[in-house]
């Protein structure tokens, strides 16, 4: 399918482009950029008043297949991603079985081809079965196509093993995405440790559980010259540790998720389990630090940490509910509302956090609208107001704390390798 | 005059001082019933109350059951070991099934904080929290307030110490809310490891020195300390805990003559409280138990909108 996107405001931070122009897409690639391009056999998309950006990339997604297809599948997750403006997602390996072997990576790719929507990249496990004891066959995983390594859901608790993983993965130039949590300090907590946990009598997780592990991983990255990417950063202390590490030239990057700059632990007062995630919601002070870290470049990426859970598993006592919320279909809207509308980031900076930087960190030939690039394009309507509604979710799971929230700005067209995978232009 | 409007009693945090006083005043008028030869009034005749206990409890469950029976309500008690929870039924389903039997109230004890809040949102019958996790135990808080007022004639202006494992105590939280709302001063005493973070924001003082605290307070409420806390290294040993935070005659030197000693039970004799004090003239521990029935009668009466005839 050949496409001509007319009259949109085209933003490509890599090519330092920001202006009204047309984008011509042929055979799945970007063919031409310019003013007044004429259609031949192209489908014309009128994008006047809208923003045309490199397709968004979610580098932290749980699609639950294989193992929990009742919660999400690669197909339903791809539909959710497309609706959220993502032309690519990276799936975390904590499936059942764990993505720790070539065959399972191949399964992911095969399911993704069947879905035929967004690009699905696979993260491989650092350790066999994510058990934290034996390195997975990282070379074989790389050959199969993984773009990063992670035991996400769990930290690599053993510091010796994390050191070896960082060293070994260097020869494949694979980053290790680290779920930073000292589980001894976290002590079976279920929410942020602070005044609210005190009032509610729920076990708290100190910010230090995250910060101490961030600190360890920065030191190990320094020692090994490996690449570490800090997942779902939630607190002020982590921001300052990473800022300092970057100054010191350590190869560290970091991501946060929209709930960490929109919600605080005050929300848990309702005992609503859609406010239970790991790391937990922190405080207003942490929100401010995260926004500052996003603005000054300390935090490179906004990722959804999309974590679908079935209703029967979430609709229980707070202590007994699993951690995590869905995010693919709300991330962009929340980021536009809370960061761009509130002037924390420009739309150009947001595109860096949600497309350019994930592509750079993962080594993908994406995140740009340069000629010859894969035609992964997201068209955003900055003015469109909408309400997050449960019945609109494409995701199989509905565990979102944002249902009912009014947002301004959303993806209205998502193109993956030249194919329109989601459209709501009208 | 304050009128009771709530469907549920989930905690003391959400009640205002007037509502708390209403319950205590109502309890006052119910206390006499338990001293009669025929300990029963027809107030809640025809009403059905279910005791749903997911944790072992002797005192609280018996107290609620007697309170209901003395008001002529029909009661059923379900404990988790005999319920379908063992078969994997969720709390919400259990609650909906019980409600489908046309009951008027569920009294629930649950190990998870917030479980009664969830129950109250699920069913239209009244819910009484009989203790949830480390969150609240409102009827214990109310009976403590009732007992203090009975012994001291007032609550406002009193200094009350709560000693021990504040971190895991739902009693402490309900007591703090109630005492603060009624104008008492609250001092918490225990090791820093058993103090929840930022507890001072509740308007309380924290001390680690029991002897000093005992010199200034009118009332001391001792909390039960559990052996499993030692295993989690929250303190080195029960022995050392008893040395530092156990109340005995020696620690009471310099305390007020009319000190009132309270304990929500069950007591670890010789750990948080020496036997001579537990059984001595300052102890009101058994009065608390007696008053618990009157307070719970008041709560059931107010929630079910009972009418005295």
PDB file of N, CA, C and O in Angstrom, chain A residues 187-188 193-195 197-203 269-272 312 315-320, chain B residues 13 91-92 110-115 117-118 121 134-135 173 177 196-199 201-202 232:
ATOM      1  N   UNK A 187      10.689  -6.573  51.278  1.00  0.00           N
ATOM      2  CA  UNK A 187      10.061  -7.303  52.396  1.00  0.00           C
ATOM      3  C   UNK A 187       8.573  -7.593  52.197  1.00  0.00           C
ATOM      4  O   UNK A 187       7.763  -7.308  53.081  1.00  0.00           O
ATOM      5  N   UNK A 188       8.225  -8.148  51.045  1.00  0.00           N
ATOM      6  CA  UNK A 188       6.828  -8.512  50.775  1.00  0.00           C
ATOM      7  C   UNK A 188       5.870  -7.336  50.862  1.00  0.00           C
ATOM      8  O   UNK A 188       4.683  -7.506  51.148  1.00  0.00           O
ATOM      9  N   UNK A 193       6.209   2.705  51.004  1.00  0.00           N
ATOM     10  CA  UNK A 193       6.318   2.879  52.443  1.00  0.00           C
ATOM     11  C   UNK A 193       6.282   4.361  52.777  1.00  0.00           C
ATOM     12  O   UNK A 193       7.073   5.143  52.263  1.00  0.00           O
ATOM     13  N   UNK A 194       5.346   4.760  53.609  1.00  0.00           N
ATOM     14  CA  UNK A 194       5.214   6.169  53.969  1.00  0.00           C
ATOM     15  C   UNK A 194       3.980   6.349  54.826  1.00  0.00           C
ATOM     16  O   UNK A 194       3.441   5.381  55.374  1.00  0.00           O
ATOM     17  N   UNK A 195       3.528   7.586  54.916  1.00  0.00           N
ATOM     18  CA  UNK A 195       2.393   7.880  55.798  1.00  0.00           C
ATOM     19  C   UNK A 195       1.140   7.104  55.386  1.00  0.00           C
ATOM     20  O   UNK A 195       0.409   6.595  56.241  1.00  0.00           O
ATOM     21  N   UNK A 197       0.887   4.165  53.830  1.00  0.00           N
ATOM     22  CA  UNK A 197       0.974   2.746  54.217  1.00  0.00           C
ATOM     23  C   UNK A 197       0.798   2.604  55.724  1.00  0.00           C
ATOM     24  O   UNK A 197       0.211   1.627  56.203  1.00  0.00           O
ATOM     25  N   UNK A 198       1.276   3.584  56.457  1.00  0.00           N
ATOM     26  CA  UNK A 198       1.098   3.570  57.907  1.00  0.00           C
ATOM     27  C   UNK A 198      -0.386   3.621  58.271  1.00  0.00           C
ATOM     28  O   UNK A 198      -0.865   2.832  59.071  1.00  0.00           O
ATOM     29  N   UNK A 199      -1.118   4.521  57.629  1.00  0.00           N
ATOM     30  CA  UNK A 199      -2.546   4.644  57.939  1.00  0.00           C
ATOM     31  C   UNK A 199      -3.321   3.396  57.532  1.00  0.00           C
ATOM     32  O   UNK A 199      -4.216   2.958  58.228  1.00  0.00           O
ATOM     33  N   UNK A 200      -2.974   2.842  56.380  1.00  0.00           N
ATOM     34  CA  UNK A 200      -3.752   1.728  55.863  1.00  0.00           C
ATOM     35  C   UNK A 200      -3.334   0.393  56.476  1.00  0.00           C
ATOM     36  O   UNK A 200      -4.027  -0.604  56.323  1.00  0.00           O
ATOM     37  N   UNK A 201      -2.176   0.391  57.132  1.00  0.00           N
ATOM     38  CA  UNK A 201      -1.707  -0.871  57.694  1.00  0.00           C
ATOM     39  C   UNK A 201      -1.300  -1.859  56.623  1.00  0.00           C
ATOM     40  O   UNK A 201      -1.368  -3.064  56.831  1.00  0.00           O
ATOM     41  N   UNK A 202      -0.893  -1.345  55.457  1.00  0.00           N
ATOM     42  CA  UNK A 202      -0.383  -2.221  54.399  1.00  0.00           C
ATOM     43  C   UNK A 202       1.144  -2.216  54.470  1.00  0.00           C
ATOM     44  O   UNK A 202       1.758  -1.205  54.813  1.00  0.00           O
ATOM     45  N   UNK A 203       1.752  -3.348  54.128  1.00  0.00           N
ATOM     46  CA  UNK A 203       3.213  -3.431  54.196  1.00  0.00           C
ATOM     47  C   UNK A 203       3.840  -2.523  53.139  1.00  0.00           C
ATOM     48  O   UNK A 203       3.453  -2.537  51.966  1.00  0.00           O
ATOM     49  N   UNK A 269      -5.535   4.675  49.105  1.00  0.00           N
ATOM     50  CA  UNK A 269      -6.517   4.815  50.185  1.00  0.00           C
ATOM     51  C   UNK A 269      -7.844   4.137  49.869  1.00  0.00           C
ATOM     52  O   UNK A 269      -8.583   3.753  50.759  1.00  0.00           O
ATOM     53  N   UNK A 270      -8.170   4.012  48.581  1.00  0.00           N
ATOM     54  CA  UNK A 270      -9.417   3.348  48.197  1.00  0.00           C
ATOM     55  C   UNK A 270      -9.293   1.828  48.229  1.00  0.00           C
ATOM     56  O   UNK A 270     -10.269   1.132  48.030  1.00  0.00           O
ATOM     57  N   UNK A 271      -8.084   1.323  48.418  1.00  0.00           N
ATOM     58  CA  UNK A 271      -7.797  -0.114  48.345  1.00  0.00           C
ATOM     59  C   UNK A 271      -8.103  -0.687  46.961  1.00  0.00           C
ATOM     60  O   UNK A 271      -8.296  -1.890  46.805  1.00  0.00           O
ATOM     61  N   UNK A 272      -8.182   0.173  45.949  1.00  0.00           N
ATOM     62  CA  UNK A 272      -8.426  -0.283  44.584  1.00  0.00           C
ATOM     63  C   UNK A 272      -7.130  -0.910  44.052  1.00  0.00           C
ATOM     64  O   UNK A 272      -6.090  -0.257  43.983  1.00  0.00           O
ATOM     65  N   UNK A 312     -10.573 -11.597  37.560  1.00  0.00           N
ATOM     66  CA  UNK A 312     -10.722 -12.387  38.792  1.00  0.00           C
ATOM     67  C   UNK A 312      -9.470 -12.345  39.662  1.00  0.00           C
ATOM     68  O   UNK A 312      -9.534 -12.511  40.866  1.00  0.00           O
ATOM     69  N   UNK A 315      -9.536  -8.506  41.198  1.00  0.00           N
ATOM     70  CA  UNK A 315     -10.693  -8.083  41.984  1.00  0.00           C
ATOM     71  C   UNK A 315     -10.735  -8.815  43.326  1.00  0.00           C
ATOM     72  O   UNK A 315     -11.695  -9.512  43.645  1.00  0.00           O
ATOM     73  N   UNK A 316      -9.659  -8.663  44.081  1.00  0.00           N
ATOM     74  CA  UNK A 316      -9.519  -9.361  45.363  1.00  0.00           C
ATOM     75  C   UNK A 316      -8.945  -8.388  46.392  1.00  0.00           C
ATOM     76  O   UNK A 316      -8.749  -7.206  46.092  1.00  0.00           O
ATOM     77  N   UNK A 317      -8.664  -8.896  47.581  1.00  0.00           N
ATOM     78  CA  UNK A 317      -8.057  -8.084  48.622  1.00  0.00           C
ATOM     79  C   UNK A 317      -6.748  -7.487  48.105  1.00  0.00           C
ATOM     80  O   UNK A 317      -6.023  -8.122  47.344  1.00  0.00           O
ATOM     81  N   UNK A 318      -6.402  -6.285  48.556  1.00  0.00           N
ATOM     82  CA  UNK A 318      -5.215  -5.591  48.051  1.00  0.00           C
ATOM     83  C   UNK A 318      -3.956  -6.450  48.203  1.00  0.00           C
ATOM     84  O   UNK A 318      -3.155  -6.568  47.277  1.00  0.00           O
ATOM     85  N   UNK A 319      -3.803  -7.077  49.365  1.00  0.00           N
ATOM     86  CA  UNK A 319      -2.626  -7.924  49.604  1.00  0.00           C
ATOM     87  C   UNK A 319      -2.522  -9.057  48.588  1.00  0.00           C
ATOM     88  O   UNK A 319      -1.421  -9.486  48.244  1.00  0.00           O
ATOM     89  N   UNK A 320      -3.655  -9.561  48.154  1.00  0.00           N
ATOM     90  CA  UNK A 320      -3.658 -10.774  47.333  1.00  0.00           C
ATOM     91  C   UNK A 320      -3.640 -10.511  45.832  1.00  0.00           C
ATOM     92  O   UNK A 320      -3.550 -11.452  45.042  1.00  0.00           O
TER      93      UNK A 320
ATOM     94  N   UNK B  13     -11.237   6.256  61.505  1.00  0.00           N
ATOM     95  CA  UNK B  13     -10.657   7.377  60.747  1.00  0.00           C
ATOM     96  C   UNK B  13     -11.751   8.245  60.141  1.00  0.00           C
ATOM     97  O   UNK B  13     -11.669   9.469  60.139  1.00  0.00           O
ATOM     98  N   UNK B  91     -13.536 -13.533  48.048  1.00  0.00           N
ATOM     99  CA  UNK B  91     -14.261 -12.858  49.126  1.00  0.00           C
ATOM    100  C   UNK B  91     -15.577 -12.276  48.617  1.00  0.00           C
ATOM    101  O   UNK B  91     -16.619 -12.388  49.252  1.00  0.00           O
ATOM    102  N   UNK B  92     -15.511 -11.674  47.417  1.00  0.00           N
ATOM    103  CA  UNK B  92     -16.721 -11.049  46.872  1.00  0.00           C
ATOM    104  C   UNK B  92     -17.820 -12.076  46.636  1.00  0.00           C
ATOM    105  O   UNK B  92     -18.985 -11.825  46.919  1.00  0.00           O
ATOM    106  N   UNK B 110     -10.618 -10.045  58.944  1.00  0.00           N
ATOM    107  CA  UNK B 110      -9.867 -10.497  57.773  1.00  0.00           C
ATOM    108  C   UNK B 110      -8.398 -10.104  57.913  1.00  0.00           C
ATOM    109  O   UNK B 110      -8.099  -9.022  58.402  1.00  0.00           O
ATOM    110  N   UNK B 111      -7.486 -10.976  57.487  1.00  0.00           N
ATOM    111  CA  UNK B 111      -6.057 -10.642  57.631  1.00  0.00           C
ATOM    112  C   UNK B 111      -5.577  -9.540  56.687  1.00  0.00           C
ATOM    113  O   UNK B 111      -4.478  -9.016  56.875  1.00  0.00           O
ATOM    114  N   UNK B 112      -6.370  -9.188  55.666  1.00  0.00           N
ATOM    115  CA  UNK B 112      -5.921  -8.186  54.689  1.00  0.00           C
ATOM    116  C   UNK B 112      -6.536  -6.822  54.999  1.00  0.00           C
ATOM    117  O   UNK B 112      -7.765  -6.685  55.058  1.00  0.00           O
ATOM    118  N   UNK B 113      -5.687  -5.807  55.131  1.00  0.00           N
ATOM    119  CA  UNK B 113      -6.183  -4.444  55.281  1.00  0.00           C
ATOM    120  C   UNK B 113      -7.088  -4.102  54.104  1.00  0.00           C
ATOM    121  O   UNK B 113      -6.754  -4.405  52.964  1.00  0.00           O
ATOM    122  N   UNK B 114      -8.197  -3.470  54.389  1.00  0.00           N
ATOM    123  CA  UNK B 114      -9.062  -3.001  53.310  1.00  0.00           C
ATOM    124  C   UNK B 114     -10.120  -4.005  52.882  1.00  0.00           C
ATOM    125  O   UNK B 114     -11.024  -3.655  52.124  1.00  0.00           O
ATOM    126  N   UNK B 115     -10.037  -5.246  53.362  1.00  0.00           N
ATOM    127  CA  UNK B 115     -11.032  -6.248  52.951  1.00  0.00           C
ATOM    128  C   UNK B 115     -12.459  -5.813  53.312  1.00  0.00           C
ATOM    129  O   UNK B 115     -13.375  -5.975  52.498  1.00  0.00           O
ATOM    130  N   UNK B 117     -13.628  -2.776  53.480  1.00  0.00           N
ATOM    131  CA  UNK B 117     -14.002  -1.702  52.554  1.00  0.00           C
ATOM    132  C   UNK B 117     -14.518  -2.304  51.250  1.00  0.00           C
ATOM    133  O   UNK B 117     -15.497  -1.851  50.662  1.00  0.00           O
ATOM    134  N   UNK B 118     -13.811  -3.340  50.811  1.00  0.00           N
ATOM    135  CA  UNK B 118     -14.199  -4.026  49.578  1.00  0.00           C
ATOM    136  C   UNK B 118     -15.564  -4.701  49.756  1.00  0.00           C
ATOM    137  O   UNK B 118     -16.439  -4.603  48.900  1.00  0.00           O
ATOM    138  N   UNK B 121     -18.446  -2.280  49.650  1.00  0.00           N
ATOM    139  CA  UNK B 121     -18.790  -1.807  48.313  1.00  0.00           C
ATOM    140  C   UNK B 121     -19.517  -2.888  47.522  1.00  0.00           C
ATOM    141  O   UNK B 121     -20.192  -2.603  46.539  1.00  0.00           O
ATOM    142  N   UNK B 134      -3.506  -4.775  59.496  1.00  0.00           N
ATOM    143  CA  UNK B 134      -2.964  -3.840  60.477  1.00  0.00           C
ATOM    144  C   UNK B 134      -3.659  -2.492  60.329  1.00  0.00           C
ATOM    145  O   UNK B 134      -3.114  -1.460  60.690  1.00  0.00           O
ATOM    146  N   UNK B 135      -4.866  -2.499  59.776  1.00  0.00           N
ATOM    147  CA  UNK B 135      -5.555  -1.258  59.417  1.00  0.00           C
ATOM    148  C   UNK B 135      -6.376  -0.702  60.576  1.00  0.00           C
ATOM    149  O   UNK B 135      -5.969   0.260  61.205  1.00  0.00           O
ATOM    150  N   UNK B 173      -4.093   1.848  65.659  1.00  0.00           N
ATOM    151  CA  UNK B 173      -4.583   2.844  64.705  1.00  0.00           C
ATOM    152  C   UNK B 173      -5.982   3.325  65.080  1.00  0.00           C
ATOM    153  O   UNK B 173      -6.267   4.524  65.083  1.00  0.00           O
ATOM    154  N   UNK B 177      -6.944   7.234  66.297  1.00  0.00           N
ATOM    155  CA  UNK B 177      -7.992   8.053  65.667  1.00  0.00           C
ATOM    156  C   UNK B 177      -9.018   8.500  66.702  1.00  0.00           C
ATOM    157  O   UNK B 177      -9.364   9.690  66.792  1.00  0.00           O
ATOM    158  N   UNK B 196       5.530   2.495  62.724  1.00  0.00           N
ATOM    159  CA  UNK B 196       5.361   2.704  61.286  1.00  0.00           C
ATOM    160  C   UNK B 196       5.901   4.078  60.875  1.00  0.00           C
ATOM    161  O   UNK B 196       5.910   5.004  61.693  1.00  0.00           O
ATOM    162  N   UNK B 197       6.365   4.209  59.627  1.00  0.00           N
ATOM    163  CA  UNK B 197       6.969   5.468  59.192  1.00  0.00           C
ATOM    164  C   UNK B 197       5.971   6.634  59.251  1.00  0.00           C
ATOM    165  O   UNK B 197       4.789   6.455  58.989  1.00  0.00           O
ATOM    166  N   UNK B 198       6.487   7.767  59.610  1.00  0.00           N
ATOM    167  CA  UNK B 198       5.729   9.028  59.605  1.00  0.00           C
ATOM    168  C   UNK B 198       4.482   8.993  60.480  1.00  0.00           C
ATOM    169  O   UNK B 198       3.526   9.729  60.261  1.00  0.00           O
ATOM    170  N   UNK B 199       4.510   8.132  61.505  1.00  0.00           N
ATOM    171  CA  UNK B 199       3.331   8.003  62.370  1.00  0.00           C
ATOM    172  C   UNK B 199       3.038   9.312  63.100  1.00  0.00           C
ATOM    173  O   UNK B 199       1.889   9.594  63.447  1.00  0.00           O
ATOM    174  N   UNK B 201       2.715  12.102  61.994  1.00  0.00           N
ATOM    175  CA  UNK B 201       1.732  12.916  61.251  1.00  0.00           C
ATOM    176  C   UNK B 201       0.308  12.697  61.750  1.00  0.00           C
ATOM    177  O   UNK B 201      -0.585  13.484  61.437  1.00  0.00           O
ATOM    178  N   UNK B 202       0.084  11.588  62.477  1.00  0.00           N
ATOM    179  CA  UNK B 202      -1.254  11.368  63.030  1.00  0.00           C
ATOM    180  C   UNK B 202      -1.486  12.260  64.248  1.00  0.00           C
ATOM    181  O   UNK B 202      -2.575  12.223  64.840  1.00  0.00           O
ATOM    182  N   UNK B 232      11.545 -12.110  62.492  1.00  0.00           N
ATOM    183  CA  UNK B 232      11.815 -11.159  61.405  1.00  0.00           C
ATOM    184  C   UNK B 232      12.809 -10.081  61.830  1.00  0.00           C
ATOM    185  O   UNK B 232      12.938  -9.057  61.165  1.00  0.00           O
TER     186      UNK B 232
END
